[in-house]
PDB file of C-alpha atoms and ligand atoms in Angstrom:
ATOM      1  CA  UNK A   1     -14.912  -6.061  12.111  1.00  0.00           C
ATOM      2  CA  UNK A   2     -13.301  -8.805  10.014  1.00  0.00           C
ATOM      3  CA  UNK A   3     -15.701 -11.457  11.592  1.00  0.00           C
ATOM      4  CA  UNK A   4     -18.982  -9.822  11.634  1.00  0.00           C
ATOM      5  CA  UNK A   5     -22.014 -11.955  13.059  1.00  0.00           C
ATOM      6  CA  UNK A   6     -25.437 -10.669  12.453  1.00  0.00           C
ATOM      7  CA  UNK A   7     -28.604 -12.643  11.967  1.00  0.00           C
ATOM      8  CA  UNK A   8     -29.218 -13.649   8.581  1.00  0.00           C
ATOM      9  CA  UNK A   9     -32.539 -14.182   6.981  1.00  0.00           C
ATOM     10  CA  UNK A  10     -32.426 -16.051   3.396  1.00  0.00           C
ATOM     11  CA  UNK A  11     -33.486 -13.901   0.544  1.00  0.00           C
ATOM     12  CA  UNK A  12     -32.166 -15.922  -2.493  1.00  0.00           C
ATOM     13  CA  UNK A  13     -30.660 -19.545  -2.117  1.00  0.00           C
ATOM     14  CA  UNK A  14     -27.422 -20.409  -4.420  1.00  0.00           C
ATOM     15  CA  UNK A  15     -29.908 -22.626  -6.170  1.00  0.00           C
ATOM     16  CA  UNK A  16     -32.396 -19.710  -7.219  1.00  0.00           C
ATOM     17  CA  UNK A  17     -29.316 -17.603  -8.030  1.00  0.00           C
ATOM     18  CA  UNK A  18     -27.592 -19.966 -10.219  1.00  0.00           C
ATOM     19  CA  UNK A  19     -30.617 -20.595 -12.088  1.00  0.00           C
ATOM     20  CA  UNK A  20     -31.291 -17.127 -12.646  1.00  0.00           C
ATOM     21  CA  UNK A  21     -27.651 -16.068 -14.037  1.00  0.00           C
ATOM     22  CA  UNK A  22     -27.860 -18.985 -16.151  1.00  0.00           C
ATOM     23  CA  UNK A  23     -31.005 -17.601 -17.747  1.00  0.00           C
ATOM     24  CA  UNK A  24     -29.418 -14.257 -17.951  1.00  0.00           C
ATOM     25  CA  UNK A  25     -26.109 -15.511 -19.455  1.00  0.00           C
ATOM     26  CA  UNK A  26     -28.342 -17.275 -22.212  1.00  0.00           C
ATOM     27  CA  UNK A  27     -30.288 -14.277 -23.032  1.00  0.00           C
ATOM     28  CA  UNK A  28     -27.474 -11.581 -23.021  1.00  0.00           C
ATOM     29  CA  UNK A  29     -25.476 -14.034 -25.350  1.00  0.00           C
ATOM     30  CA  UNK A  30     -28.303 -14.303 -27.669  1.00  0.00           C
ATOM     31  CA  UNK A  31     -29.521 -10.654 -27.915  1.00  0.00           C
ATOM     32  CA  UNK A  32     -25.970  -8.856 -27.527  1.00  0.00           C
ATOM     33  CA  UNK A  33     -23.929 -11.517 -29.214  1.00  0.00           C
ATOM     34  CA  UNK A  34     -20.204 -11.820 -29.102  1.00  0.00           C
ATOM     35  CA  UNK A  35     -17.516  -9.216 -28.920  1.00  0.00           C
ATOM     36  CA  UNK A  36     -19.027  -7.335 -25.995  1.00  0.00           C
ATOM     37  CA  UNK A  37     -16.827  -6.257 -22.941  1.00  0.00           C
ATOM     38  CA  UNK A  38     -18.471  -7.031 -19.594  1.00  0.00           C
ATOM     39  CA  UNK A  39     -17.281  -4.116 -17.223  1.00  0.00           C
ATOM     40  CA  UNK A  40     -17.889  -4.825 -13.689  1.00  0.00           C
ATOM     41  CA  UNK A  41     -18.156  -2.074 -10.794  1.00  0.00           C
ATOM     42  CA  UNK A  42     -15.943  -3.147  -8.209  1.00  0.00           C
ATOM     43  CA  UNK A  43     -16.113  -4.654  -5.560  1.00  0.00           C
ATOM     44  CA  UNK A  44     -19.393  -6.192  -5.380  1.00  0.00           C
ATOM     45  CA  UNK A  45     -19.794  -7.300  -8.841  1.00  0.00           C
ATOM     46  CA  UNK A  46     -16.747  -9.537  -9.210  1.00  0.00           C
ATOM     47  CA  UNK A  47     -18.980 -12.578  -7.925  1.00  0.00           C
ATOM     48  CA  UNK A  48     -21.850 -12.097 -10.183  1.00  0.00           C
ATOM     49  CA  UNK A  49     -19.698 -11.040 -13.276  1.00  0.00           C
ATOM     50  CA  UNK A  50     -17.558 -14.499 -12.628  1.00  0.00           C
ATOM     51  CA  UNK A  51     -20.637 -16.331 -12.914  1.00  0.00           C
ATOM     52  CA  UNK A  52     -22.433 -14.554 -15.570  1.00  0.00           C
ATOM     53  CA  UNK A  53     -19.430 -14.901 -17.878  1.00  0.00           C
ATOM     54  CA  UNK A  54     -19.107 -18.569 -17.481  1.00  0.00           C
ATOM     55  CA  UNK A  55     -23.134 -18.779 -18.141  1.00  0.00           C
ATOM     56  CA  UNK A  56     -22.364 -16.756 -21.487  1.00  0.00           C
ATOM     57  CA  UNK A  57     -22.239 -18.932 -24.665  1.00  0.00           C
ATOM     58  CA  UNK A  58     -20.322 -16.262 -26.752  1.00  0.00           C
ATOM     59  CA  UNK A  59     -16.704 -15.200 -26.411  1.00  0.00           C
ATOM     60  CA  UNK A  60     -16.604 -11.889 -24.183  1.00  0.00           C
ATOM     61  CA  UNK A  61     -13.778  -9.692 -22.711  1.00  0.00           C
ATOM     62  CA  UNK A  62     -13.681  -8.400 -19.220  1.00  0.00           C
ATOM     63  CA  UNK A  63     -12.560  -5.540 -17.422  1.00  0.00           C
ATOM     64  CA  UNK A  64     -13.470  -3.429 -14.199  1.00  0.00           C
ATOM     65  CA  UNK A  65     -13.921   0.093 -12.853  1.00  0.00           C
ATOM     66  CA  UNK A  66     -13.741   0.926  -9.269  1.00  0.00           C
ATOM     67  CA  UNK A  67     -15.811   4.066  -7.938  1.00  0.00           C
ATOM     68  CA  UNK A  68     -15.573   6.252  -4.979  1.00  0.00           C
ATOM     69  CA  UNK A  69     -18.155   8.478  -3.387  1.00  0.00           C
ATOM     70  CA  UNK A  70     -17.543  11.148  -1.038  1.00  0.00           C
ATOM     71  CA  UNK A  71     -20.340  12.932   1.278  1.00  0.00           C
ATOM     72  CA  UNK A  72     -22.610  12.822   4.001  1.00  0.00           C
ATOM     73  CA  UNK A  73     -24.658   9.982   2.717  1.00  0.00           C
ATOM     74  CA  UNK A  74     -22.305   7.769   0.621  1.00  0.00           C
ATOM     75  CA  UNK A  75     -23.540   8.076  -2.878  1.00  0.00           C
ATOM     76  CA  UNK A  76     -26.948   9.722  -2.582  1.00  0.00           C
ATOM     77  CA  UNK A  77     -25.440  12.851  -1.557  1.00  0.00           C
ATOM     78  CA  UNK A  78     -21.835  12.638  -2.553  1.00  0.00           C
ATOM     79  CA  UNK A  79     -19.396  13.304  -5.210  1.00  0.00           C
ATOM     80  CA  UNK A  80     -18.445  10.277  -7.349  1.00  0.00           C
ATOM     81  CA  UNK A  81     -14.886   9.712  -8.798  1.00  0.00           C
ATOM     82  CA  UNK A  82     -13.303   6.758 -10.641  1.00  0.00           C
ATOM     83  CA  UNK A  83     -10.280   5.268  -8.665  1.00  0.00           C
ATOM     84  CA  UNK A  84      -9.650   2.504 -11.175  1.00  0.00           C
ATOM     85  CA  UNK A  85     -10.252   3.196 -14.716  1.00  0.00           C
ATOM     86  CA  UNK A  86     -10.984   0.351 -17.636  1.00  0.00           C
ATOM     87  CA  UNK A  87      -7.955  -1.050 -18.848  1.00  0.00           C
ATOM     88  CA  UNK A  88      -9.285  -1.685 -22.480  1.00  0.00           C
ATOM     89  CA  UNK A  89      -9.937   0.840 -24.871  1.00  0.00           C
ATOM     90  CA  UNK A  90     -13.857   1.230 -24.778  1.00  0.00           C
ATOM     91  CA  UNK A  91     -13.928   3.239 -28.054  1.00  0.00           C
ATOM     92  CA  UNK A  92     -16.363   2.075 -30.451  1.00  0.00           C
ATOM     93  CA  UNK A  93     -16.858  -1.187 -28.245  1.00  0.00           C
ATOM     94  CA  UNK A  94     -20.223  -2.508 -27.202  1.00  0.00           C
ATOM     95  CA  UNK A  95     -20.158  -2.671 -23.331  1.00  0.00           C
ATOM     96  CA  UNK A  96     -22.292  -4.401 -20.461  1.00  0.00           C
ATOM     97  CA  UNK A  97     -22.070  -2.706 -17.167  1.00  0.00           C
ATOM     98  CA  UNK A  98     -22.393  -5.190 -14.551  1.00  0.00           C
ATOM     99  CA  UNK A  99     -23.450  -4.333 -11.329  1.00  0.00           C
ATOM    100  CA  UNK A 100     -24.349  -6.394  -8.028  1.00  0.00           C
ATOM    101  CA  UNK A 101     -26.971  -3.819  -7.032  1.00  0.00           C
ATOM    102  CA  UNK A 102     -28.850  -0.379  -8.286  1.00  0.00           C
ATOM    103  CA  UNK A 103     -30.232   1.405  -5.401  1.00  0.00           C
ATOM    104  CA  UNK A 104     -30.745   5.004  -5.985  1.00  0.00           C
ATOM    105  CA  UNK A 105     -29.295   4.910  -9.619  1.00  0.00           C
ATOM    106  CA  UNK A 106     -26.649   7.286  -9.141  1.00  0.00           C
ATOM    107  CA  UNK A 107     -23.474   5.323  -9.569  1.00  0.00           C
ATOM    108  CA  UNK A 108     -25.035   3.826 -12.612  1.00  0.00           C
ATOM    109  CA  UNK A 109     -25.997   7.105 -14.075  1.00  0.00           C
ATOM    110  CA  UNK A 110     -22.761   8.588 -13.534  1.00  0.00           C
ATOM    111  CA  UNK A 111     -20.783   5.636 -15.194  1.00  0.00           C
ATOM    112  CA  UNK A 112     -23.014   5.751 -18.314  1.00  0.00           C
ATOM    113  CA  UNK A 113     -22.277   9.252 -18.841  1.00  0.00           C
ATOM    114  CA  UNK A 114     -18.633   8.670 -18.230  1.00  0.00           C
ATOM    115  CA  UNK A 115     -18.784   5.697 -20.663  1.00  0.00           C
ATOM    116  CA  UNK A 116     -20.272   7.702 -23.044  1.00  0.00           C
ATOM    117  CA  UNK A 117     -17.565  10.049 -22.853  1.00  0.00           C
ATOM    118  CA  UNK A 118     -15.019   7.406 -23.552  1.00  0.00           C
ATOM    119  CA  UNK A 119     -16.641   6.545 -26.878  1.00  0.00           C
ATOM    120  CA  UNK A 120     -18.479   3.595 -26.296  1.00  0.00           C
ATOM    121  CA  UNK A 121     -20.498   2.410 -29.288  1.00  0.00           C
ATOM    122  CA  UNK A 122     -23.327   0.995 -27.075  1.00  0.00           C
ATOM    123  CA  UNK A 123     -23.769   0.616 -23.214  1.00  0.00           C
ATOM    124  CA  UNK A 124     -26.249  -1.635 -21.845  1.00  0.00           C
ATOM    125  CA  UNK A 125     -26.597  -2.247 -18.000  1.00  0.00           C
ATOM    126  CA  UNK A 126     -27.042  -5.580 -16.172  1.00  0.00           C
ATOM    127  CA  UNK A 127     -27.522  -5.783 -12.303  1.00  0.00           C
ATOM    128  CA  UNK A 128     -27.795  -8.738 -10.268  1.00  0.00           C
ATOM    129  CA  UNK A 129     -30.427  -6.779  -7.720  1.00  0.00           C
ATOM    130  CA  UNK A 130     -32.594  -4.175  -8.630  1.00  0.00           C
ATOM    131  CA  UNK A 131     -34.117  -1.866  -5.891  1.00  0.00           C
ATOM    132  CA  UNK A 132     -36.558   0.059  -7.817  1.00  0.00           C
ATOM    133  CA  UNK A 133     -38.300   1.497  -4.597  1.00  0.00           C
ATOM    134  CA  UNK A 134     -35.024   3.292  -3.865  1.00  0.00           C
ATOM    135  CA  UNK A 135     -34.394   4.948  -7.299  1.00  0.00           C
ATOM    136  CA  UNK A 136     -33.784   8.770  -7.220  1.00  0.00           C
ATOM    137  CA  UNK A 137     -33.140   8.967 -11.135  1.00  0.00           C
ATOM    138  CA  UNK A 138     -34.806   7.751 -13.963  1.00  0.00           C
ATOM    139  CA  UNK A 139     -32.953   4.783 -15.272  1.00  0.00           C
ATOM    140  CA  UNK A 140     -33.129   1.938 -17.610  1.00  0.00           C
ATOM    141  CA  UNK A 141     -31.732  -1.268 -16.480  1.00  0.00           C
ATOM    142  CA  UNK A 142     -31.375  -3.711 -19.421  1.00  0.00           C
ATOM    143  CA  UNK A 143     -31.024  -6.940 -17.472  1.00  0.00           C
ATOM    144  CA  UNK A 144     -32.016  -7.547 -14.044  1.00  0.00           C
ATOM    145  CA  UNK A 145     -31.433 -10.782 -12.060  1.00  0.00           C
ATOM    146  CA  UNK A 146     -33.841 -10.088  -9.171  1.00  0.00           C
ATOM    147  CA  UNK A 147     -36.048  -7.193  -7.814  1.00  0.00           C
ATOM    148  CA  UNK A 148     -35.817  -6.811  -4.183  1.00  0.00           C
ATOM    149  CA  UNK A 149     -37.915  -4.219  -2.515  1.00  0.00           C
ATOM    150  CA  UNK A 150     -36.543  -3.901   0.775  1.00  0.00           C
ATOM    151  CA  UNK A 151     -33.754  -4.757   3.410  1.00  0.00           C
ATOM    152  CA  UNK A 152     -30.003  -4.586   3.591  1.00  0.00           C
ATOM    153  CA  UNK A 153     -28.573  -7.300   1.586  1.00  0.00           C
ATOM    154  CA  UNK A 154     -25.329  -9.326   2.014  1.00  0.00           C
ATOM    155  CA  UNK A 155     -23.746 -12.228   0.119  1.00  0.00           C
ATOM    156  CA  UNK A 156     -22.994 -12.895  -3.370  1.00  0.00           C
ATOM    157  CA  UNK A 157     -20.649 -10.005  -3.640  1.00  0.00           C
ATOM    158  CA  UNK A 158     -22.654  -7.660  -1.234  1.00  0.00           C
ATOM    159  CA  UNK A 159     -20.929  -6.568   1.880  1.00  0.00           C
ATOM    160  CA  UNK A 160     -21.689  -5.232   5.366  1.00  0.00           C
ATOM    161  CA  UNK A 161     -18.432  -3.462   6.671  1.00  0.00           C
ATOM    162  CA  UNK A 162     -16.540  -5.739   3.917  1.00  0.00           C
ATOM    163  CA  UNK A 163     -18.013  -8.784   5.428  1.00  0.00           C
ATOM    164  CA  UNK A 164     -20.320 -11.459   3.826  1.00  0.00           C
ATOM    165  CA  UNK A 165     -19.481 -10.996   0.376  1.00  0.00           C
ATOM    166  CA  UNK A 166     -18.404 -14.639   0.148  1.00  0.00           C
ATOM    167  CA  UNK A 167     -21.482 -16.251   0.777  1.00  0.00           C
ATOM    168  CA  UNK A 168     -23.130 -18.101  -2.184  1.00  0.00           C
ATOM    169  CA  UNK A 169     -26.694 -17.010  -1.157  1.00  0.00           C
ATOM    170  CA  UNK A 170     -28.277 -13.342  -0.646  1.00  0.00           C
ATOM    171  CA  UNK A 171     -29.285 -12.828   2.714  1.00  0.00           C
ATOM    172  CA  UNK A 172     -31.318  -9.699   4.834  1.00  0.00           C
ATOM    173  CA  UNK A 173     -28.887  -8.715   7.601  1.00  0.00           C
ATOM    174  CA  UNK A 174     -30.641  -7.607  10.436  1.00  0.00           C
ATOM    175  CA  UNK A 175     -29.263  -4.406  11.641  1.00  0.00           C
ATOM    176  CA  UNK A 176     -30.150  -1.755  14.150  1.00  0.00           C
ATOM    177  CA  UNK A 177     -29.413   0.826  11.802  1.00  0.00           C
ATOM    178  CA  UNK A 178     -31.325  -0.057   8.332  1.00  0.00           C
ATOM    179  CA  UNK A 179     -29.987   1.224   4.774  1.00  0.00           C
ATOM    180  CA  UNK A 180     -32.859   0.206   2.733  1.00  0.00           C
TER     181      UNK A 180
HETATM  182  C1  LIG B   1     -22.918  -0.229  -4.182  1.00  0.00           C
HETATM  183  C2  LIG B   1     -23.189  -1.163  -5.718  1.00  0.00           C
HETATM  184  C3  LIG B   1     -23.266   0.130  -6.481  1.00  0.00           C
HETATM  185  C4  LIG B   1     -23.793   1.039  -5.667  1.00  0.00           C
HETATM  186  C5  LIG B   1     -25.151   1.332  -6.140  1.00  0.00           C
HETATM  187  O1  LIG B   1     -21.465   0.054  -4.147  1.00  0.00           O
HETATM  188  O2  LIG B   1     -22.200  -2.047  -5.779  1.00  0.00           O
HETATM  189  O3  LIG B   1     -21.987   0.300  -7.127  1.00  0.00           O
HETATM  190  O4  LIG B   1     -23.695   0.720  -4.185  1.00  0.00           O
HETATM  191  O5  LIG B   1     -25.847   2.336  -5.204  1.00  0.00           O
HETATM  192  P1  LIG B   1     -26.553   3.615  -5.877  1.00  0.00           P
HETATM  193  O6  LIG B   1     -27.453   2.989  -7.347  1.00  0.00           O
HETATM  194  O7  LIG B   1     -27.193   4.164  -4.696  1.00  0.00           O
HETATM  195  O8  LIG B   1     -25.563   4.464  -6.487  1.00  0.00           O
HETATM  196  P2  LIG B   1     -20.608   0.107  -2.834  1.00  0.00           P
HETATM  197  O9  LIG B   1     -20.553   1.686  -2.806  1.00  0.00           O
HETATM  198  O10 LIG B   1     -21.347  -0.499  -1.665  1.00  0.00           O
HETATM  199  O11 LIG B   1     -19.150  -0.592  -3.066  1.00  0.00           O
HETATM  200  P3  LIG B   1     -18.776  -1.886  -3.345  1.00  0.00           P
HETATM  201  O12 LIG B   1     -19.229  -2.640  -4.595  1.00  0.00           O
HETATM  202  O13 LIG B   1     -17.363  -2.103  -2.911  1.00  0.00           O
HETATM  203  O14 LIG B   1     -19.385  -2.606  -2.161  1.00  0.00           O
END
């Protein structure tokens, strides 16, 4: 389990990723300005958030949440709970939710509702990868790194059985059982 080996097909090279993250960092800096809080959704977003923060040219603060979902089919049929709350006070703050991937949209939708309840003044969403074909809920994602229609993706924070998060590129892992 700790040393998964599957055939991997390149979807995004490290160079493509770094170029796009650099663009996003400059765009978000320009459009949202300083004094925002980057709120990463653990675990997957930690790699993207680290690169995005360093690509921004305004000071930002950073925090993380961790969500857990229970149910037959992971998030899509389950109940979501927050197992790690933000440590910064978000009341009155401008927050950028940083995700590695938006799939059905249920995780982000749930988190946006929670953040509104915490009194955030403005909340925007930035996802490294968007899979719009899998969306189950109407959702506006303000900043998207890449739109990828299909495939079980790993690398750059994305995992399969907790493996492959460390890879600097994104790959489609060829499985017998496909998730998307
Ligand atoms: C992934 C991803 C999002 C969520 C997206 O997290 O990081 O949080 O699923 O799915 P949705 O749009 O269908 O709700 P995952 O549960 O795999 O946890 P991880 O980040 O710890 O890998």
